[in-house]
Structures are given as C-alpha cells and as structure tokens.
Short mmCIF file of N, CA, C and O in Angstrom, two decimals:
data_model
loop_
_atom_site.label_atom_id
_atom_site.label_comp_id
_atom_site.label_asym_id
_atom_site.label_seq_id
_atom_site.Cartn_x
_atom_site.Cartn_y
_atom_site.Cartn_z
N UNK A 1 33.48 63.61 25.17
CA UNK A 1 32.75 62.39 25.34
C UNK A 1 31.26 62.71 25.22
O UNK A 1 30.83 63.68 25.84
N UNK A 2 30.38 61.93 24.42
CA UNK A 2 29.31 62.17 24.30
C UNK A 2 28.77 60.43 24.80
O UNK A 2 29.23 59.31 24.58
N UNK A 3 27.16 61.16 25.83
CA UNK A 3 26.80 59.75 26.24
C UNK A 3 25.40 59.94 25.50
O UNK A 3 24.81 60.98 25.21
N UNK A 4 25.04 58.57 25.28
CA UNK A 4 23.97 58.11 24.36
C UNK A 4 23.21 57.33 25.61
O UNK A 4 23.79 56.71 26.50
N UNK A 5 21.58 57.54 25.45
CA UNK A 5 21.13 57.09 26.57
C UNK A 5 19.63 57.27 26.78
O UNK A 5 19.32 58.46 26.74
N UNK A 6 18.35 56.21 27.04
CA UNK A 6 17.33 56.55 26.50
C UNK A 6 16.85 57.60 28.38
O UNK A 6 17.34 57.15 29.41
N UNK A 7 16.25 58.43 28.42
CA UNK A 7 16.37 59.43 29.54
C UNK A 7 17.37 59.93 30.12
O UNK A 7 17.44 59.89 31.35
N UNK A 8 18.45 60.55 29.30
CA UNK A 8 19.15 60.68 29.16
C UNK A 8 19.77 61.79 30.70
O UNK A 8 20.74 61.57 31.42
N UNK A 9 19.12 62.55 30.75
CA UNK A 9 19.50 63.65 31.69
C UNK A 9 18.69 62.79 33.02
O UNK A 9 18.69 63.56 33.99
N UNK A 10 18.19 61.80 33.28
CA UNK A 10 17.89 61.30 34.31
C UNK A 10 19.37 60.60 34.70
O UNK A 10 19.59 60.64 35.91
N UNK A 11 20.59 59.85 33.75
CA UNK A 11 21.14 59.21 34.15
C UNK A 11 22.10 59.94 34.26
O UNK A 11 22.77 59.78 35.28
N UNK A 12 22.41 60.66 33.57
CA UNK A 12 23.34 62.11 34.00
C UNK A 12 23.45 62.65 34.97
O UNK A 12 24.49 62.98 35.53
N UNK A 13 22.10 62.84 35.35
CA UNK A 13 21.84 63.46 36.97
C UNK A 13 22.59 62.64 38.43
O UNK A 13 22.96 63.23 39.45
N UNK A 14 22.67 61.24 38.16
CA UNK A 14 23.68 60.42 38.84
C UNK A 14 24.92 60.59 38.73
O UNK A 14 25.63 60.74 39.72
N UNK A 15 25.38 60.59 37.58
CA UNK A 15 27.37 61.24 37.31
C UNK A 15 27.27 61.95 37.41
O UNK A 15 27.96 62.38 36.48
N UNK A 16 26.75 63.06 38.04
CA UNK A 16 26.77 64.56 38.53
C UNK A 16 26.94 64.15 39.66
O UNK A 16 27.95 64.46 40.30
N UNK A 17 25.90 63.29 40.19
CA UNK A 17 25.91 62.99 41.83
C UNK A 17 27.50 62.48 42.62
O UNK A 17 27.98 62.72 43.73
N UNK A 18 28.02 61.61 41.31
CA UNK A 18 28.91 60.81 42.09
C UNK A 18 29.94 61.54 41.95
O UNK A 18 30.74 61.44 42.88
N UNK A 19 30.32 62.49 40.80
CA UNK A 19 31.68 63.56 40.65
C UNK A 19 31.27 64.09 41.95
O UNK A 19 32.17 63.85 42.76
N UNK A 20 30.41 64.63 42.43
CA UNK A 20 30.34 65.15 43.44
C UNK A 20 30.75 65.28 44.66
O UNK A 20 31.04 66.24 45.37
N UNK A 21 30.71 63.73 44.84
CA UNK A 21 30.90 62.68 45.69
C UNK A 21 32.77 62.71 45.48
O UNK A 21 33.38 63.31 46.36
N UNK A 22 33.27 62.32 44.79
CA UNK A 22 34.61 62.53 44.30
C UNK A 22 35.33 63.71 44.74
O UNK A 22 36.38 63.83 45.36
N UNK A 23 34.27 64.82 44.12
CA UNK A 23 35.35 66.03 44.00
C UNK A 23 34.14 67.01 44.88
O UNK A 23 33.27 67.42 44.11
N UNK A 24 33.97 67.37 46.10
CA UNK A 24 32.68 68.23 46.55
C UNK A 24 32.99 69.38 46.03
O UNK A 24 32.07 70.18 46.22
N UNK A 25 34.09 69.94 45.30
CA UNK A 25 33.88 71.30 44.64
C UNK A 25 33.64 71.05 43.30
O UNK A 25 34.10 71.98 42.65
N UNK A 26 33.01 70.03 42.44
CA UNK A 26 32.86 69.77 40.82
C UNK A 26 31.98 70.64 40.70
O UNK A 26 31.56 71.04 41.78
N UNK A 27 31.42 71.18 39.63
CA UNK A 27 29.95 71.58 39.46
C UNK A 27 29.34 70.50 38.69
O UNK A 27 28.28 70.54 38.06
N UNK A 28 30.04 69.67 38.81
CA UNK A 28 29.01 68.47 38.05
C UNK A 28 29.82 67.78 36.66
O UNK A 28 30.48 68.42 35.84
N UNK A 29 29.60 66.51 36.65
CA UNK A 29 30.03 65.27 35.25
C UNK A 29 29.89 67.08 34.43
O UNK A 29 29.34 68.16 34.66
N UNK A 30 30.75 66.46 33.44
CA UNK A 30 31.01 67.56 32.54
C UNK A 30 31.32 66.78 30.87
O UNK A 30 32.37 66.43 30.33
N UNK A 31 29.39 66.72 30.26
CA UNK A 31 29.68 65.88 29.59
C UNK A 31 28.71 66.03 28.47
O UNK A 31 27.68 66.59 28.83
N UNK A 32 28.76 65.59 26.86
CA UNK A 32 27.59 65.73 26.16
C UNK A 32 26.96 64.63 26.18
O UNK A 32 27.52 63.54 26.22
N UNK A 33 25.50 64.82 26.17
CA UNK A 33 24.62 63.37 25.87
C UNK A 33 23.24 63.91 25.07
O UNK A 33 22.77 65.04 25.14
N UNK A 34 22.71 62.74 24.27
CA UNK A 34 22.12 62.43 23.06
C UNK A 34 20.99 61.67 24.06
O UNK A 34 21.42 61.01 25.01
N UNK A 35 19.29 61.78 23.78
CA UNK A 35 18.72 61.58 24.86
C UNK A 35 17.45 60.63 23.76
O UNK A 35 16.50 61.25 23.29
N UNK A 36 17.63 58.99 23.48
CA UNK A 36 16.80 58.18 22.83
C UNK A 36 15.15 58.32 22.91
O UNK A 36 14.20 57.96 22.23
N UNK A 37 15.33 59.00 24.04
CA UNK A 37 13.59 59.12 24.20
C UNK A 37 13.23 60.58 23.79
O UNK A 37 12.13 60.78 23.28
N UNK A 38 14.21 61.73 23.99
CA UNK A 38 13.68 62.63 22.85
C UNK A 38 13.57 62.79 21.74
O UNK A 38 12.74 63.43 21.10
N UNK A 39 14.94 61.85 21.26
CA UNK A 39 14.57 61.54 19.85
C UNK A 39 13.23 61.01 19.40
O UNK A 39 12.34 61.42 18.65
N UNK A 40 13.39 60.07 20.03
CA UNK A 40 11.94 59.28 19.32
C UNK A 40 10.41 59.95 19.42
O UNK A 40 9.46 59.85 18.65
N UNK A 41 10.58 60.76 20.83
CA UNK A 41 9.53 62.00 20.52
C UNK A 41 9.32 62.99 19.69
O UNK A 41 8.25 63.58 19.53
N UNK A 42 10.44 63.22 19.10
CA UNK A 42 10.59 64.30 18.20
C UNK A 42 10.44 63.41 16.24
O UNK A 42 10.22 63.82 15.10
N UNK A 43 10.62 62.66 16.63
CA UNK A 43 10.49 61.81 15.45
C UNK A 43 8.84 61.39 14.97
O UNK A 43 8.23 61.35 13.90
N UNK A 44 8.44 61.02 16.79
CA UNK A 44 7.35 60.25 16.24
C UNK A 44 6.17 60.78 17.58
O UNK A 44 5.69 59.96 18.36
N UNK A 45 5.84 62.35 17.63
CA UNK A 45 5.20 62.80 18.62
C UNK A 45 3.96 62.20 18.74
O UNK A 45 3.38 62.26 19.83
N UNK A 46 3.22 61.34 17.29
CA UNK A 46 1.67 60.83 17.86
C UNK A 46 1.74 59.36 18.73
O UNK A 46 0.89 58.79 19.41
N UNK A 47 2.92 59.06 18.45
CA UNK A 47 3.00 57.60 19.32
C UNK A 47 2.80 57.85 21.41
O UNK A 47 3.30 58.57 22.28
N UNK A 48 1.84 56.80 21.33
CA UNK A 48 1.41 57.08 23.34
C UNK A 48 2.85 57.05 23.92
O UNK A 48 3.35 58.00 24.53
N UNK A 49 3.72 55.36 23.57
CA UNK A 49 5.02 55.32 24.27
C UNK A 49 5.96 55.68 23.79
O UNK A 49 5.95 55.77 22.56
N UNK A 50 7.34 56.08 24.63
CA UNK A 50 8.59 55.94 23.96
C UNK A 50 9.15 55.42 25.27
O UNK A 50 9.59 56.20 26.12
N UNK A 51 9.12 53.93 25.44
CA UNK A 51 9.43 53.53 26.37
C UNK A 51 10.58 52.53 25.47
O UNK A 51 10.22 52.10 24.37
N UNK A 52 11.90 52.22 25.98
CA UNK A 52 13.08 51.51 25.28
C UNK A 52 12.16 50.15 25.44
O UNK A 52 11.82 49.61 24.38
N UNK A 53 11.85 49.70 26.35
CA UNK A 53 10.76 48.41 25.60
C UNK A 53 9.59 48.13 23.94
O UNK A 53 9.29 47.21 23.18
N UNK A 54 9.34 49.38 24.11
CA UNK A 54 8.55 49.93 22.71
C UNK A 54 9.32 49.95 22.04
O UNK A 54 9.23 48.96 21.31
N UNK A 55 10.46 50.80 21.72
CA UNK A 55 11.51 50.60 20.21
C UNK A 55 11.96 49.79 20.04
O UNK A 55 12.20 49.48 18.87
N UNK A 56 12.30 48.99 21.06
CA UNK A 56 13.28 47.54 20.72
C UNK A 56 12.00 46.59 20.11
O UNK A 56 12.47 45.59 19.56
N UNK A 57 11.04 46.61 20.09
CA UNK A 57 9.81 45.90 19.15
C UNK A 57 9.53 46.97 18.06
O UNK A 57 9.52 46.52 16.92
N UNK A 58 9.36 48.01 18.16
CA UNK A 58 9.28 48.86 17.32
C UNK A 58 10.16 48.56 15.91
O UNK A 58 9.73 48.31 14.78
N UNK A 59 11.78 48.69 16.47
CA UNK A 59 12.99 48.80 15.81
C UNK A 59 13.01 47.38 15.21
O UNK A 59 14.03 47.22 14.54
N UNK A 60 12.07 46.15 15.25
CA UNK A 60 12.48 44.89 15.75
C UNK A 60 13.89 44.32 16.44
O UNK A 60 14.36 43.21 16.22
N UNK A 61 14.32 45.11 17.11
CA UNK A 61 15.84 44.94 17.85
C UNK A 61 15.87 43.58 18.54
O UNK A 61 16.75 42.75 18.30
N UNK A 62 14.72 43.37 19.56
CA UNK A 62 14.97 42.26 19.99
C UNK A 62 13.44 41.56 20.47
O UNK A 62 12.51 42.25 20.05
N UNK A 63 13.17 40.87 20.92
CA UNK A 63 11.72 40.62 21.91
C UNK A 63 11.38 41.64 23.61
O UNK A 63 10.46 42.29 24.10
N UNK A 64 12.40 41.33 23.89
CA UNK A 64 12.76 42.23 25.24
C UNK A 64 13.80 42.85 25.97
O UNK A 64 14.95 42.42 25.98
N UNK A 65 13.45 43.81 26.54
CA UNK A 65 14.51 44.62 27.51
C UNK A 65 15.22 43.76 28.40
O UNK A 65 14.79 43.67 29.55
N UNK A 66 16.25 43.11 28.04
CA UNK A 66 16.85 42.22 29.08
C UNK A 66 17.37 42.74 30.72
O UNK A 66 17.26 41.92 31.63
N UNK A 67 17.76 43.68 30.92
CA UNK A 67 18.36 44.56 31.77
C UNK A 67 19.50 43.93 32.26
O UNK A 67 19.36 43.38 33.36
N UNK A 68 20.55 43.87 31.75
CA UNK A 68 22.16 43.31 31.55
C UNK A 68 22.87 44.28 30.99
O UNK A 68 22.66 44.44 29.79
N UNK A 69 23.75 45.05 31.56
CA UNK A 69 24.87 45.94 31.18
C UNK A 69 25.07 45.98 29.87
O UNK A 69 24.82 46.92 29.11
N UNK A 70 25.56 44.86 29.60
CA UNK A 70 25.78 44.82 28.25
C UNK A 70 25.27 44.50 27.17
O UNK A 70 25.87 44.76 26.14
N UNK A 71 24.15 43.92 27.14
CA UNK A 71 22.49 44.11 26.34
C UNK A 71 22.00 44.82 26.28
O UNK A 71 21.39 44.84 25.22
N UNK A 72 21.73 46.01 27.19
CA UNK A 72 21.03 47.04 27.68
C UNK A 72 21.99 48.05 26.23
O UNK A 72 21.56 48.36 25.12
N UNK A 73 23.52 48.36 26.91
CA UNK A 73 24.34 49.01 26.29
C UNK A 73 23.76 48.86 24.63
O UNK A 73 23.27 49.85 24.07
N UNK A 74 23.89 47.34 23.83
CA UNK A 74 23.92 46.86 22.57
C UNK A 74 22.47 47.32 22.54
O UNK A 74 22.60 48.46 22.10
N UNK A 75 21.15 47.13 22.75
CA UNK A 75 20.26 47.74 22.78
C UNK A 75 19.61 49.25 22.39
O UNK A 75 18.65 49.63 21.72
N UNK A 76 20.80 49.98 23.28
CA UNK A 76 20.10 51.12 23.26
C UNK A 76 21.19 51.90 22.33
O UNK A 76 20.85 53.05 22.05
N UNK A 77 22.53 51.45 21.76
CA UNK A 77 23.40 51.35 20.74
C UNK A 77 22.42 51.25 19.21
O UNK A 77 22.31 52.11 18.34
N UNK A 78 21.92 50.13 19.27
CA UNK A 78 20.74 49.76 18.22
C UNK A 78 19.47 51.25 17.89
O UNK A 78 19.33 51.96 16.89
N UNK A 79 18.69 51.23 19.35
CA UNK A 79 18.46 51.91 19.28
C UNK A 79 18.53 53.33 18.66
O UNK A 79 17.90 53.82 17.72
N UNK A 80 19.52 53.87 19.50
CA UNK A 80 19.74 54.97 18.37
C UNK A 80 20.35 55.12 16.90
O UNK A 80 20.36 56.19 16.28
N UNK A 81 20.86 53.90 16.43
CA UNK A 81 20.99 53.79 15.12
C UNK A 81 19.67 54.50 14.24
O UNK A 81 19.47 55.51 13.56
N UNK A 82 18.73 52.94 14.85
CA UNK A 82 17.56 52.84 13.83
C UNK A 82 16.68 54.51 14.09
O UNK A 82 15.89 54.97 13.26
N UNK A 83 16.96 55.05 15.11
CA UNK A 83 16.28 56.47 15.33
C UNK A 83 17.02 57.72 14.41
O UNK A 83 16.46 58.80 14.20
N UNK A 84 17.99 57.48 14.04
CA UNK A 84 19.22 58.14 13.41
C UNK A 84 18.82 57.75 12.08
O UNK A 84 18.90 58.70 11.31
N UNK A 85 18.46 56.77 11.60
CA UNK A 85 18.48 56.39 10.03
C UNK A 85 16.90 56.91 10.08
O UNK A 85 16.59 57.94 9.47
N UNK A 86 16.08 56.26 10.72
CA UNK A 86 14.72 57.06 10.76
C UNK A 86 14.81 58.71 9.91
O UNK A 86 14.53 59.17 8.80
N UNK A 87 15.36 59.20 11.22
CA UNK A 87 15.61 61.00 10.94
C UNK A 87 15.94 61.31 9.43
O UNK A 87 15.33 62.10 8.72
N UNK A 88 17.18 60.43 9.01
CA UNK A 88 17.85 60.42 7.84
C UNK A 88 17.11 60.49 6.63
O UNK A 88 17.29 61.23 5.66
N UNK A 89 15.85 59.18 6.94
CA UNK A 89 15.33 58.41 5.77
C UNK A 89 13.99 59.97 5.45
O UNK A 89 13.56 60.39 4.38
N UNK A 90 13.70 60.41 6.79
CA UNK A 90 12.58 61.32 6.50
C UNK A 90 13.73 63.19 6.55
O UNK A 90 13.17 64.20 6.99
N UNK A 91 14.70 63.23 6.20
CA UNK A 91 15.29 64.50 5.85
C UNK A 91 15.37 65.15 7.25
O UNK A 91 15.35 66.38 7.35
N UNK A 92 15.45 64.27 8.44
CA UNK A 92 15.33 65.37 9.26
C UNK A 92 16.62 65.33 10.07
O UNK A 92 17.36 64.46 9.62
N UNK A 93 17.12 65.95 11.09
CA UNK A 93 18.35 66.16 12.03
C UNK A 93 17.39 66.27 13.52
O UNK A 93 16.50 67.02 13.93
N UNK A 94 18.15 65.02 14.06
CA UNK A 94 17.84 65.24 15.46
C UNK A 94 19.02 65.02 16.56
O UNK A 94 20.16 64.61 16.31
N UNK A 95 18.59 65.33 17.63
CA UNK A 95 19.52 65.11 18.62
C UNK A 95 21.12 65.36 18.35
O UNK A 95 21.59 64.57 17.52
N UNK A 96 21.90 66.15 18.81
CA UNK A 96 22.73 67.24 18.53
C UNK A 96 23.21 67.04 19.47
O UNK A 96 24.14 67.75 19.85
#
C-alpha cells in the first residue's frame, strides 16, 4: 500500500500512533507514502509556498481547500497527478 499525501510523514506519524495504540508491540503503520509537498519542492524549489491551497490554484484544481474527506482526498488525488505530469513534461522522476 502506498499513501499519497501532501506532508506526508506528518500524517503517517498518526498511523504509527494509532497501530500503536492497537498493537503496543507494532514498531509502527508499516507503509509506503509519496509526500505532495516534496514533490512540489523538488519540482519547483524557487516558489515561497507549497501549501495544498497554492497548487490547487496553481494546478487550477479548484478555487479552494474545502476540508471534506472526500474533496480533500479528490484534491490532493489531482494534485499529485498534475505534479506527476509536471515531472514528466520536464524529463524528470520524482517521488518514489
């Protein structure tokens, strides 16, 4: 399972918390993730933000960050598309 996700190891750091919580001997969610805001740093290091409010105008994805599960999800889905074709369009490979 790979999770897609803009701060990616911030939200990770929570499914670590809660396996934890589950299982007190886990060493932790045991999982790959793809991190939207390094991408886009690594894509586009002179830009000030890489805030998922910024790409979704950036990307023209939408007007705003709704913060709804499932907008959020379709959002940041979008997101890494248009960061993925970005990479593509300029020859490069990111996020692995």
């Amino acid at each position: 399972m790979t999770i897609i996700a803009h701060n990616a190891e911030f939200d990770v750091s929570f499914l670590d918390a809660a396996e934890r919580v589950y299982d007190p001997t886990a060493s932790g969610f045991d999982c790959r993730w793809l991190c939207t805001k390094e991408m886009s740093w690594e894509l586009n290091p002179q830009k000030r933000h890489h805030r998922v409010t910024d790409l979704i105008a950036d990307y023209h994805i939408g007007d705003t960050e709704e913060h709804r599960a499932l907008t959020d999800a379709i959002q940041e889905q979008m997101i890494y598309g248009a960061l993925c074709h970005e990479a593509t369009m300029r020859g490069k490979w990111i996020g692995q």
